[in-house]
Amino acid sequence: MKTMTLRTRAGQPAWQCLSAAAGAALLAIAVTPATAVAQDTRDAEDASDSIVEEIIVTSRRREETLQDVPIAVSAFSGDQLEDMGAVDITAVTHQSPNVHLEVSRATNTTLTAYIRGIGQQDPVAGWEGGVGIYLDDVYLARPQGTVFDVYDVERIEVLRGPQGTLYGRNTIGGAIKYVTRGLSDQTEAKVRVSYGTYNQADVVVTASTPVSDDFRIGGSVARLTRDGFGDNLNLPGLE
């Protein structure tokens, strides 16, 4: 009696090829769940990283989420401003389209504001501006003293386009709202210290505490100093 052995093209017995194929199939089955789990984990991490912080704005004189407002608004929370390293209100220029804010008239407190090309060329008391500046919904009629430092702030809203319906005159270009942070129902204290070029030294201290269920007290103190860019020839040693 003759025995017949099946061989592959390479001369290997067929049972070896079948064993190799079965082993490969088992390996694929074992690896597939782990790969799927790893993919699900990465998808979950990507989803958590893409979550957008919900910002409540009052651009239409009532509280709404930024995504629900049907007008062109850029809003920055206090935490976002800190992450940006914002020193004063002019920092939002770099994150808001068609917005230009700068310190003007050789001072550090007078603001020149343009939104969509509309603003006040020379910020003097006798000129009417095209961009309204609001501090906690209080209109500031003059640009002097409106370069607000960024500390103890809840958010800054930049409203682009005419806002005369809700905000009245001097808002044909838009409006900028600086909203201070409310007091917490828990005792809090925060200190921020920074140092920069030209001996810039900034110290900001913020604290608050509840006195009763209906009464809270708090405040902020800041000391911001920096040397000048030139030498005072009349008083040697001063810059």
C-alpha angles and dihedrals in degrees: 000000000000123000118220119209120193115222133186126236090270091053097254120135114261093236090062091053091048091050091050091049092049091049092051091050092051090048091051091050091050095048099043098072092048091050091049092049091049091049091050090050092052091047090052092049092049090049092051091049092051095054109122118222110246111238121193114213134183099206090132095043092263135076114270137152114261091241092056097053110103095207133077105275133159114195129184124192122217091255091052091051090052091050089051090053090237114182100181141356094281089073091081088070090080093054102038123075118231091009126121123181123171142161110252148179093046092289135108096225107048115093129208110197130189127176119182090348095304121113145094117305096197113026100213129140095255097055126084114229128224096215120061120220117207130188110197089336092309112125116231107210097196130050093224111106095013099112091103120196115234108244133110088014126147096198146321119230124199113198112196121204133024113332100176095121093065103017105034128216129006094034101097090120096038142271139267120212123198110195119191122219119264122235117267124235088233132063109268137175130180134180126192122189126180136171128196146159122317088031093294108178121178127181123180123181122187126179139163139170137181115246095186138343091281103029130065133171131201146139148176133234124193135184114192119179136166136165120244128256096244143039124261103234093191094055110034114216094032125101 
